[in-house]
Amino acid sequence: MAGIQPPKSQYQQIADLLRNRIDDGTYTPASALPSEPELARELGVSRVTVNRAIGLLRGEGLVRVRRGSGTFVRAIPRILRDARRRFEAREEGSGAGDVEARTMGLRPRTVYTEIGRTAAPPEVAEALDLEAGAAVLVRRRRLYANDEPTQLADSYYPWSLAKGTKLEEEQLGAGGSYSLLRELGRGPARFREDVTVGSATGEEAAALDLEGTVPVIRIMHVAHDADDAPVAVMLHVMPSHLWTLRYEWAADGEA
Amino acid sequence: MAGIQPPKSQYQQIADLLRNRIDDGTYTPASALPSEPELARELGVSRVTVNRAIGLLRGEGLVRVRRGSGTFVRAIPRILRDARRRFEAREEGSGAGDVEARTMGLRPRTVYTEIGRTAAPPEVAEALDLEAGAAVLVRRRRLYANDEPTQLADSYYPWSLAKGTKLEEEQLGAGGSYSLLRELGRGPARFREDVTVGSATGEEAAALDLEGTVPVIRIMHVAHDADDAPVAVMLHVMPSHLWTLRYEWAADGEA
DNA sequence: CAGTGGTCTAGACCACCAC
DNA sequence: TGGTGGTCTAGACCACTGC
């Protein structure tokens, strides 16, 4: 096989080549790529160079590696997260986190890893207008679609608000946490989301089963009640290649 | 120096170590890191391993490499992009793209690289409700803050709408393009933004002066007029480590 | 010119998987 | 046990910088 000359680095050219072969169906979704030694022979380069090229594809979420077994093409259906709609859907009863997966025809699953009282992390304390380390209720969960992890989501509520309420139970019932807040007279009226992109921590990478250096999207969601007091904070960590975020708004801000 | 044992890979440990030294001020912003051979000696590893560790830091935007010269610590002030406010500010006259940099105390600059008629790319045609390849006016520009590239932004308008208007000129005057659209009776009333994260193309990486494999944020912004007809599309490409995106909305959607 | 980082190789050892 | 990918090294060559 020809190609692969020095103006662009070889590993970049090889990544391009593999990307093309995935696009044109030479390597189909879920099938294995040729092994690294094999590709190295075919292309006349060292295995390290092939490995580096595949590292790029991993970072793009195009490929998934199972150690000892091989490198496989991923199907990448991006999940649409419509910030406004997801809370409307929530009103109708389904768990908020599962909305997107369900509308994409995927099989959602939510696993709670912690529900209980804890000290607020600094950023959460600040967002909730509490002193550093104040007591909060945390609800920590992992979301899956077709058994692939898609998101970590931690919700925080002021302890004074959540104490003794259904928020301490795993099943919140129809309408989710925001319905409960409404019953408590603290229904959310205004939302803010700050979105950043960064690297995953070790724990996050493990929990999300991340490939190599896939970047993650971090969303800090804050809900305020009618009196503009913060009532809930949610921190989301999502593999960036799995998601599209959608926001909509009208021209006339509410001032 | 001790440390650096195998449970975590060496290059990850080295990345952690360098990250810590940046955090604690051992390496101050804008100063150079020790050279790779030097670090390799200090840590008792090969230069390739150090190089790989530094590759991680580059991907996080912590460090900037000048070939032949050295590796330097970056100052990373994230720029806040408030989706709603930026269009309010726009009403008041300043160029929309410069709003964020200005409010962060940075020196903004906008360079137009193309203004003219062209065939709409597929995604743009679809968003504007045009047939594939229909004529549109494109306004292509690069935005800088303190002479560092921060964003590529391409605006598209239906040719039938923009033809012969001030939209074809570089200086749009106070209020920017949306004021002009309003004068044309097609003022935007509703906005949608779809946000994704991915790798930069070669041209994007070059134009944005990107380090290694920094991921980019892509925003597709669509404006609709009062009759719900699309009037403008903007595609933004932004180095992900430079930005925080903010969205705010009220609980009662406009249905 | 000497020093910097970018890339590539050959060879090696390891952990993991499937058989 | 043989094949897979993950990592590391020593040595090499290159392009670029700054003096």
XYZ file of N, CA, C and O (backbone and C1' of nucleotides) in Angstrom, chain C residues 2-18:
119
model
P 27.918 23.533 18.106
O 27.024 23.725 19.400
C 27.060 24.970 20.103
C 25.737 25.151 20.826
C 25.208 23.869 21.473
O 24.633 24.208 22.715
C 23.616 24.682 19.963
P 24.082 23.081 23.684
O 22.508 23.339 23.667
C 22.017 24.615 24.091
C 20.549 24.669 23.813
C 19.800 23.417 24.292
O 18.717 23.793 25.121
C 19.265 23.903 22.035
P 17.699 22.660 25.671
O 16.427 22.781 24.734
C 15.584 23.933 24.851
C 14.547 23.849 23.760
C 13.709 22.599 23.814
O 12.593 22.796 24.635
C 14.367 23.123 21.588
P 11.831 21.502 25.131
O 10.945 21.088 23.883
C 9.884 21.938 23.468
C 9.438 21.556 22.074
C 8.595 20.273 21.985
O 7.570 20.477 21.019
C 10.459 20.065 20.593
P 6.622 19.273 20.566
O 7.302 18.764 19.215
C 6.980 19.412 17.991
C 6.927 18.384 16.873
C 6.041 17.175 17.189
O 5.330 16.821 16.007
C 8.243 16.456 16.785
P 4.384 15.550 15.992
O 5.385 14.417 15.544
C 5.918 14.477 14.234
C 6.916 13.379 14.057
C 6.334 11.969 14.155
O 6.233 11.501 12.828
C 8.508 12.171 15.138
P 5.452 10.183 12.535
O 6.559 9.051 12.676
C 7.602 9.002 11.704
C 8.658 8.031 12.195
C 8.120 6.660 12.604
O 8.349 5.743 11.541
C 9.890 7.484 14.034
P 8.000 4.197 11.773
O 9.323 3.629 12.445
C 10.583 3.928 11.861
C 11.656 3.129 12.562
C 11.247 1.698 12.891
O 12.265 0.818 12.498
C 11.989 2.802 14.850
P 11.942 -0.663 12.091
O 12.710 -1.503 13.198
C 14.093 -1.252 13.423
C 14.464 -1.812 14.777
C 13.907 -3.211 15.054
O 14.990 -4.028 15.458
C 13.314 -1.713 16.822
P 14.767 -5.578 15.731
O 14.637 -5.649 17.310
C 15.534 -4.906 18.131
C 14.962 -4.817 19.524
C 14.281 -6.101 20.017
O 14.973 -6.577 21.154
C 13.002 -4.169 20.538
P 14.697 -8.004 21.751
O 13.901 -7.619 23.074
C 14.464 -6.611 23.920
C 13.395 -6.073 24.820
C 12.570 -7.145 25.522
O 13.108 -7.350 26.820
C 11.276 -5.219 24.829
P 12.642 -8.661 27.607
O 11.381 -8.155 28.439
C 11.560 -7.127 29.404
C 10.188 -6.657 29.819
C 9.275 -7.782 30.316
O 8.937 -7.534 31.672
C 8.150 -6.325 28.806
P 8.076 -8.580 32.495
O 6.601 -7.971 32.472
C 6.388 -6.621 32.892
C 5.009 -6.198 32.478
C 3.921 -7.193 32.866
O 3.222 -6.697 33.995
C 3.626 -6.322 30.637
P 2.130 -7.665 34.672
O 0.787 -7.236 33.912
C 0.359 -5.872 33.949
C -0.997 -5.776 33.276
C -2.026 -6.771 33.787
O -3.291 -6.140 33.742
C -1.599 -7.180 31.493
P -4.562 -6.855 34.333
O -5.295 -7.382 33.030
C -5.777 -6.450 32.056
C -6.098 -7.197 30.807
C -7.113 -8.335 30.997
O -8.324 -7.926 30.396
C -5.309 -8.919 29.534
P -9.636 -8.809 30.624
O -9.704 -9.702 29.311
C -9.870 -9.084 28.050
C -9.663 -10.118 26.963
C -10.586 -11.331 27.083
O -11.512 -11.268 26.009
C -8.297 -11.965 26.639
P -12.679 -12.347 26.027
O -12.089 -13.518 25.113
C -11.694 -13.230 23.782
C -11.092 -14.476 23.166
C -11.983 -15.711 23.319
O -12.030 -16.389 22.068
C -9.841 -16.127 24.236
